[in-house]
Short mmCIF file of C-alpha atoms in Angstrom, two decimals:
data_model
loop_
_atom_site.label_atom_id
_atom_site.label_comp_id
_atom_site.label_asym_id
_atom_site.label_seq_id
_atom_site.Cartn_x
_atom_site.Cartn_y
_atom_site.Cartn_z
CA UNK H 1 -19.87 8.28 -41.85
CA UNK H 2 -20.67 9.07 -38.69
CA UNK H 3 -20.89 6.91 -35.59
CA UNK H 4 -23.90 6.08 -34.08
CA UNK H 5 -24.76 6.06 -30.43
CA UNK H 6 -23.37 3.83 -28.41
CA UNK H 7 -25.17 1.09 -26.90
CA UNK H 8 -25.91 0.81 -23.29
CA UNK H 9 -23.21 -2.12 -22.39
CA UNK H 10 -20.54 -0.30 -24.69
CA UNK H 11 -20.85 2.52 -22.44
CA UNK H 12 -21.27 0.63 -19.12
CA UNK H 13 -17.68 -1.43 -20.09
CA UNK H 14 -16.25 1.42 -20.61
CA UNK H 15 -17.58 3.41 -17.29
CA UNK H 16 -16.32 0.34 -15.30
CA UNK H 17 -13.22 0.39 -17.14
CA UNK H 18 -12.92 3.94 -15.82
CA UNK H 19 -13.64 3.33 -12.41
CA UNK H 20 -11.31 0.00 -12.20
CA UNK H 21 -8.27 1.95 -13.47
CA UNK H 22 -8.94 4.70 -11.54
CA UNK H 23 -8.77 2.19 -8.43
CA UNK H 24 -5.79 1.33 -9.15
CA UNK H 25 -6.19 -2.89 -8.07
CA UNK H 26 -2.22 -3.26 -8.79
CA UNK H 27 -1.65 -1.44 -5.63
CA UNK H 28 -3.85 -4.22 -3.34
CA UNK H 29 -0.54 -6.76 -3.42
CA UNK H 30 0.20 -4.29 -0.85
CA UNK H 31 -2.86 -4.34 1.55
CA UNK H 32 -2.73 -8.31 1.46
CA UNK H 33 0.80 -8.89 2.02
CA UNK H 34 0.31 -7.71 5.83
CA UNK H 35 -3.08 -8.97 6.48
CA UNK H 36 -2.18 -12.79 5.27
CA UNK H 37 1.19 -11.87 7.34
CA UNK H 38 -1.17 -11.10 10.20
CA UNK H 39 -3.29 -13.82 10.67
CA UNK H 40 -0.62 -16.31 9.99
CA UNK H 41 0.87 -15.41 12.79
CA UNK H 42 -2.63 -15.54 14.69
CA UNK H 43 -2.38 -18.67 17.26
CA UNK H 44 -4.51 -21.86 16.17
CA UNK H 45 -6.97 -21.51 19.18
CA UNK H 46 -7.83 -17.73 18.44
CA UNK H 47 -8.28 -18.54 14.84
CA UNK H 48 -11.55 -17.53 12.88
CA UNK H 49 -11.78 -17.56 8.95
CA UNK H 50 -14.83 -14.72 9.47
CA UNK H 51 -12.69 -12.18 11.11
CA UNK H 52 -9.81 -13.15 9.05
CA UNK H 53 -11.97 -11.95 5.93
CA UNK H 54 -13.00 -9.59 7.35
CA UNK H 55 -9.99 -8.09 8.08
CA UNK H 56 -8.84 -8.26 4.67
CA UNK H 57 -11.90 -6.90 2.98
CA UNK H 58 -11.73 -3.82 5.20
CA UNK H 59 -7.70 -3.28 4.26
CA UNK H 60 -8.70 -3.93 0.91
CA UNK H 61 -11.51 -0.94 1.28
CA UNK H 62 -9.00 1.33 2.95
CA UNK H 63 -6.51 1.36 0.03
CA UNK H 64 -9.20 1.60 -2.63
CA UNK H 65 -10.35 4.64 -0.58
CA UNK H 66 -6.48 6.22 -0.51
CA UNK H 67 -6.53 5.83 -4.28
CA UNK H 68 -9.91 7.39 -4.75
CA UNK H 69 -8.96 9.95 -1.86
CA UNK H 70 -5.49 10.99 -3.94
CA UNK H 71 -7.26 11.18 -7.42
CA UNK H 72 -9.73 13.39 -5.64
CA UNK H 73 -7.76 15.90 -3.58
CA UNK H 74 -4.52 15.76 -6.07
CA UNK H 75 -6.79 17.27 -8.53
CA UNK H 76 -9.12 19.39 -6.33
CA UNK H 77 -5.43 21.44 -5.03
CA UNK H 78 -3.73 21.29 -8.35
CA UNK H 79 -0.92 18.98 -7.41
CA UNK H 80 -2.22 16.58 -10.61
CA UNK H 81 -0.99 19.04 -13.54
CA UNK H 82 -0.86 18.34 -17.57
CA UNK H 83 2.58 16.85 -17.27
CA UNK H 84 1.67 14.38 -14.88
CA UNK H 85 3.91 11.65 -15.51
CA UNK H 86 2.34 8.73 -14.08
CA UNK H 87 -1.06 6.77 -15.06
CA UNK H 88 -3.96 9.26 -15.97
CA UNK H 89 -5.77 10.45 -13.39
CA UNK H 90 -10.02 10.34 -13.27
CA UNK H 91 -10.79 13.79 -12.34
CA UNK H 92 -7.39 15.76 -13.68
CA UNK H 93 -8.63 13.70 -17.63
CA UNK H 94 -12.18 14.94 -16.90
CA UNK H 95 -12.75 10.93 -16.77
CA UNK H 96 -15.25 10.76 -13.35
CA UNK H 97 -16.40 14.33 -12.03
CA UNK H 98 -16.14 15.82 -8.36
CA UNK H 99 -19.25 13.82 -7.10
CA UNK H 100 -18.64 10.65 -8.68
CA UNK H 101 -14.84 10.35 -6.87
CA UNK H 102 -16.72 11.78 -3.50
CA UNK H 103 -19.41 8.89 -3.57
CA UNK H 104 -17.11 5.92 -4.53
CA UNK H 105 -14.73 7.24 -1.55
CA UNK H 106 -17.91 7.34 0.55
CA UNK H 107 -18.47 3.92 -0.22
CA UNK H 108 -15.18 2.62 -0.13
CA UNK H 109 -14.90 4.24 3.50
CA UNK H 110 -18.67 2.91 4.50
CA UNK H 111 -17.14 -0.53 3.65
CA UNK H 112 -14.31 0.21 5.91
CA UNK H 113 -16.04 1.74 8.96
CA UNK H 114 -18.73 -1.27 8.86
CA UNK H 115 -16.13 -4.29 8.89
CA UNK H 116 -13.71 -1.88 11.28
CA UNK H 117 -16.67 -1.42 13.43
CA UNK H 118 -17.15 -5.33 13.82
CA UNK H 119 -13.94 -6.68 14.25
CA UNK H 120 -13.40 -3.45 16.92
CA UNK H 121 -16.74 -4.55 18.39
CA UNK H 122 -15.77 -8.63 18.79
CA UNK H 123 -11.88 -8.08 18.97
CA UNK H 124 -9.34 -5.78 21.03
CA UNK H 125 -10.59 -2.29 21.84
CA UNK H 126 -7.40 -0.77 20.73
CA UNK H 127 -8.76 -1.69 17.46
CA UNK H 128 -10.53 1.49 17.59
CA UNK H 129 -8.03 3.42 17.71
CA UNK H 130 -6.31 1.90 14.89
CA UNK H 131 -9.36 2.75 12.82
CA UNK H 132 -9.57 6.36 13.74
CA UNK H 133 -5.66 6.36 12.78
CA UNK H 134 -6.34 4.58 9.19
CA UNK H 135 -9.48 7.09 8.78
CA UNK H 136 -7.34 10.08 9.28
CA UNK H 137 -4.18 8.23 7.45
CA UNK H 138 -7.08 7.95 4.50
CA UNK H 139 -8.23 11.50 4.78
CA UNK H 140 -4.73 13.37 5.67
CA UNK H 141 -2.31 12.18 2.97
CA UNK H 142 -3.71 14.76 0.37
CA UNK H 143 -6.69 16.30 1.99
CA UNK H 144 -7.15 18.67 4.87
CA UNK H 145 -5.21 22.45 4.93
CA UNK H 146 -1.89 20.46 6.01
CA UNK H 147 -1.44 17.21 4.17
CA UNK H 148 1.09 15.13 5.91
CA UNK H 149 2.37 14.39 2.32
CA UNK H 150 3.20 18.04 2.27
CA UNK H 151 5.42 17.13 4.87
CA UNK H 152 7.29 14.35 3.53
CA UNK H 153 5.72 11.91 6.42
CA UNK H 154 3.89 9.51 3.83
CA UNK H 155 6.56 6.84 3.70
CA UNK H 156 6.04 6.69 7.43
CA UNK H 157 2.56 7.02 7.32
CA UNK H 158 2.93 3.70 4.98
CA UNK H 159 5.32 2.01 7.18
CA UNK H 160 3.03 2.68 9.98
CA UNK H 161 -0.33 1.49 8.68
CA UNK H 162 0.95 -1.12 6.66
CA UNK H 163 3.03 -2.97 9.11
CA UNK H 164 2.50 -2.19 12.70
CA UNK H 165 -1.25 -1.36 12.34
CA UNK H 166 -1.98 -4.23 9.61
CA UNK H 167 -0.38 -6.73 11.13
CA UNK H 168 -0.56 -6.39 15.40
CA UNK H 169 -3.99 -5.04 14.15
CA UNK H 170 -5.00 -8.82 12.76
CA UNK H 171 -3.66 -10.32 15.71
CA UNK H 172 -6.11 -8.42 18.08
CA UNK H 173 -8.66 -8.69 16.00
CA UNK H 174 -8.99 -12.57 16.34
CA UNK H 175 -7.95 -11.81 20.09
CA UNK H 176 -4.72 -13.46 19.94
CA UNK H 177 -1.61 -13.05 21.61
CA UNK H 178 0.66 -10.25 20.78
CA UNK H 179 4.62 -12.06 21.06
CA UNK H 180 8.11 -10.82 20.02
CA UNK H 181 7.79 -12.33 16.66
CA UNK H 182 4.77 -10.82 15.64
CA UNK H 183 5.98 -7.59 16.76
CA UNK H 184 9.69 -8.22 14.19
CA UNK H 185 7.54 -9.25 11.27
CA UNK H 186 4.87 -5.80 12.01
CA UNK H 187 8.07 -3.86 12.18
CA UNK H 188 9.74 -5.33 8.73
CA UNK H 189 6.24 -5.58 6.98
CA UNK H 190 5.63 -2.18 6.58
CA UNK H 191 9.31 -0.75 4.98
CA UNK H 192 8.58 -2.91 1.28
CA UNK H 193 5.27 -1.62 1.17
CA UNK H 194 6.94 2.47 1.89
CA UNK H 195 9.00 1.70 -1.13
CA UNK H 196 5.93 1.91 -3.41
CA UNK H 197 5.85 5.48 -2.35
CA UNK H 198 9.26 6.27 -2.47
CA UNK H 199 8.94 4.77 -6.25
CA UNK H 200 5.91 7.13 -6.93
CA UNK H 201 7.14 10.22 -5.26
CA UNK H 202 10.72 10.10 -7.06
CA UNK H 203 8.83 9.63 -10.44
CA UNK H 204 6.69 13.18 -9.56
CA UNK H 205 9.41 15.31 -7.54
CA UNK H 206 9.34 17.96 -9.98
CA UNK H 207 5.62 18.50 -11.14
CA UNK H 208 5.29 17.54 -6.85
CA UNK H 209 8.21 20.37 -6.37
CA UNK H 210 6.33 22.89 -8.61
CA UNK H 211 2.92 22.61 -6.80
CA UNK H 212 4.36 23.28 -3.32
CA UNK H 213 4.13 19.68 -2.15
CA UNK H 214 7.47 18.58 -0.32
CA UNK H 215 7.49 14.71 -0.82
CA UNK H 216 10.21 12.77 0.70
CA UNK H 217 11.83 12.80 -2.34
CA UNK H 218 11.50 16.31 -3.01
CA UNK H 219 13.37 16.79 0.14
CA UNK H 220 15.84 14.12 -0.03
CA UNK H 221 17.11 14.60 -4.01
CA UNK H 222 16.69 11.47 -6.67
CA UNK H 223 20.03 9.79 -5.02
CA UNK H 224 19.25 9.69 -1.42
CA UNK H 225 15.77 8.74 -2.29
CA UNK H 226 17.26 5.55 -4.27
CA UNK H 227 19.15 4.89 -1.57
CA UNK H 228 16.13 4.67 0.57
CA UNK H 229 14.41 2.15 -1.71
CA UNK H 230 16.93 0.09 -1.14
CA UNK H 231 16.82 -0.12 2.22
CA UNK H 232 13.27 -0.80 2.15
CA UNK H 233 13.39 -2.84 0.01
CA UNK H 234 16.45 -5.21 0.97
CA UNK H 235 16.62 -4.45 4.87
CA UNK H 236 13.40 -6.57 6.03
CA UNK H 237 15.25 -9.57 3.11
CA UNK H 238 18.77 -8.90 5.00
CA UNK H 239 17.80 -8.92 8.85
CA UNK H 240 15.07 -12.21 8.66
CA UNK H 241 17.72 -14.89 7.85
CA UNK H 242 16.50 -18.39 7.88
CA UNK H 243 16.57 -19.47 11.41
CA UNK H 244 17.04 -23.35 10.52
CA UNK H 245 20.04 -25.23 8.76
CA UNK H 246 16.89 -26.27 6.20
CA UNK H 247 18.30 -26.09 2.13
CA UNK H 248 14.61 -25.12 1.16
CA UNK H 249 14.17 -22.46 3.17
CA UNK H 250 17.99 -20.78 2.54
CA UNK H 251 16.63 -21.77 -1.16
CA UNK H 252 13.47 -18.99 -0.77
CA UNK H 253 15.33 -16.72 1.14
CA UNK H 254 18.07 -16.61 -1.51
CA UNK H 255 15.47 -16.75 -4.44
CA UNK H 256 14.33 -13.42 -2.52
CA UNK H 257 17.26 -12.43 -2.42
CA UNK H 258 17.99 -11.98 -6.32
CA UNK H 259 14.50 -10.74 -7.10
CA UNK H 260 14.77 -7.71 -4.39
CA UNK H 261 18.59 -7.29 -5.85
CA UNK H 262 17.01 -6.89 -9.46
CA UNK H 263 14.25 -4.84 -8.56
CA UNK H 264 16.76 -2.37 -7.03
CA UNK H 265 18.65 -2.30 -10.90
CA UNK H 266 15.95 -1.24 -12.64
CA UNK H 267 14.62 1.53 -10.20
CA UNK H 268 18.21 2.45 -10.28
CA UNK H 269 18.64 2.78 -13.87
CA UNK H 270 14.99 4.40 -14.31
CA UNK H 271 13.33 7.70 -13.88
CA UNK H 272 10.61 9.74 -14.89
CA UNK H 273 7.50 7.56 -16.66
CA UNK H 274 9.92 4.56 -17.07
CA UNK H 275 9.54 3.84 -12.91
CA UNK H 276 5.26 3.34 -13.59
CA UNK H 277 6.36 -0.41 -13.96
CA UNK H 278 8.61 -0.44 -11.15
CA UNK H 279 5.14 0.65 -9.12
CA UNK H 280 3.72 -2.54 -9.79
CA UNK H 281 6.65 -4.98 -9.45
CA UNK H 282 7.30 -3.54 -5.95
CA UNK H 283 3.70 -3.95 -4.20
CA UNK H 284 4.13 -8.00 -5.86
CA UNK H 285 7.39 -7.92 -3.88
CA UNK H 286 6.15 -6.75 -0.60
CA UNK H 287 3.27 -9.65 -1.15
CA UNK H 288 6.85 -11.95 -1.35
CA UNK H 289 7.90 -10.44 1.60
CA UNK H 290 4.91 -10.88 3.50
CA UNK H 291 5.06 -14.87 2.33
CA UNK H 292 8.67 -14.84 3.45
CA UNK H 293 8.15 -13.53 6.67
CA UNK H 294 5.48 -16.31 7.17
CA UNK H 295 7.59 -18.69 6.30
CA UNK H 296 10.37 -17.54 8.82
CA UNK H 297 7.87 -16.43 11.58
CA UNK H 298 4.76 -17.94 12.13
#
């Protein structure tokens, strides 16, 4: 027997499906994690819950446009092969064409340049210069002649964007004070959320290595590259000690503590497809960073 057409909804839940996998949402742990990180640390006085959401829709835009950006140009140059080892890719499967990916960047980026634009227009004017950087972070990981991926600069690119710019970025946004503090927690913000790349770029360093693109990893060799998870990873944990003589708060740090400790076993013990878990669990521990370093800072 064979099957009819499809109706209209079947084929509409399974076009969003599509595009929401293709998003990849498990990766926005890490775009919150610094903008809740941010504004807690934003003084009482400066506070405004409008610019506060705004903020986080338009971090939330930017790293929906990096994964659209990555599907699009990974498969454009050929980096994306048949023995991809990570989740399917939209345009490698032949699941969204050229123009589909190159409109729902558009629009992710639309939604970014609009809510940039306003906080830049009401907050610090450095803030648009930290939206030409994110723009060209976006653009330059996999696009362009030169990706900076190519050059095994993406974990700082990470680092960069996702501490330093996310968080000192919220903070002049609602106009507030940049102190010592805020400028520790920007620093240590960013190195959990650069271990999601280090995960993904270890998984790919050979089907990365045969398409000419140098990762980190590629560089570095699977060991050194393990060893720089772990650094990420359990450096920011290590150097933000509870400053009070408070059980609760030794408690969380502690409880941090162990989780970061077994995250580090299984990316140790895993390579290859096994690590496309480890992906996940590490963006929901830089969100339990972030909440740490609220906890200790703000």
């Amino acid at each position: 027997m064979t099957r009819t057409k499809p109706f209209q909804g079947e084929f509409s839940s399974n076009k969003l499906a599509i595009w929401i996998q293709t998003l990849r949402p498990l990766t926005l742990p890490a775009a919150i994690g610094p903008i809740l990180l941010g504004q807690a640390l934003v003084l009482p006085s400066h506070f405004s819950w409008l610019t506060a959401c705004l903020c986080l829709v338009s971090a939330l835009a930017l790293q929906l446009a990096v994964n659209l950006a990555n599907d699009l140009f990974d498969g454009l140059s050929g980096v994306d092969q048949p023995g991809r080892l990570g989740p399917a890719r939209a345009l490698q499967s032949g699941l969204l064409g050229v123009s589909e990916l190159r409109v729902g960047l558009l629009l992710m980026l639309g939604i970014a340049l609009v809510t940039g634009a306003w906080l830049a227009l009401f907050g610090h004017w450095l803030l648009w210069v930290f939206g030409g950087l994110a723009l060209l972070g976006v653009l330059g990981y996999s696009g362009g002649r030169s990706p900076y991926a190519n050059l095994g600069l993406g974990e700082v690119a990470v680092w960069l964007f996702f501490g330093p710019v996310a968080v000192l970025g919220s903070l002049l946004a609602q106009q507030s004070p940049v102190n010592e503090r805020a400028i520790i927690s920007a620093l240590l913000m960013g190195l959990p959320v650069a271990a999601i790349l280090v995960v993904n770029n270890l998984r790919d360093r050979f089907t990365d290595a045969r398409a000419g693109k140098r990762t980190l990893a590629v560089r570095l060799g699977p060991r050194a590259t393990r060893w720089l998870f772990s650094f990420l990873t359990l450096g920011p944990w290590m150097v933000s000690l509870p400053y009070s003589t408070e059980v609760w708060r030794w408690g969380v740090w502690s409880c941090l503590g162990l989780i970061g400790v077994g995250l580090n076993v299984v990316f140790w013990q895993r390579d290859g497809a096994a690590l496309n878990p480890v992906l996940g669990k590490t963006a929901l521990y830089s969100l339990a960073i972030a909440v740490w370093l609220i906890l200790r800072f703000a």
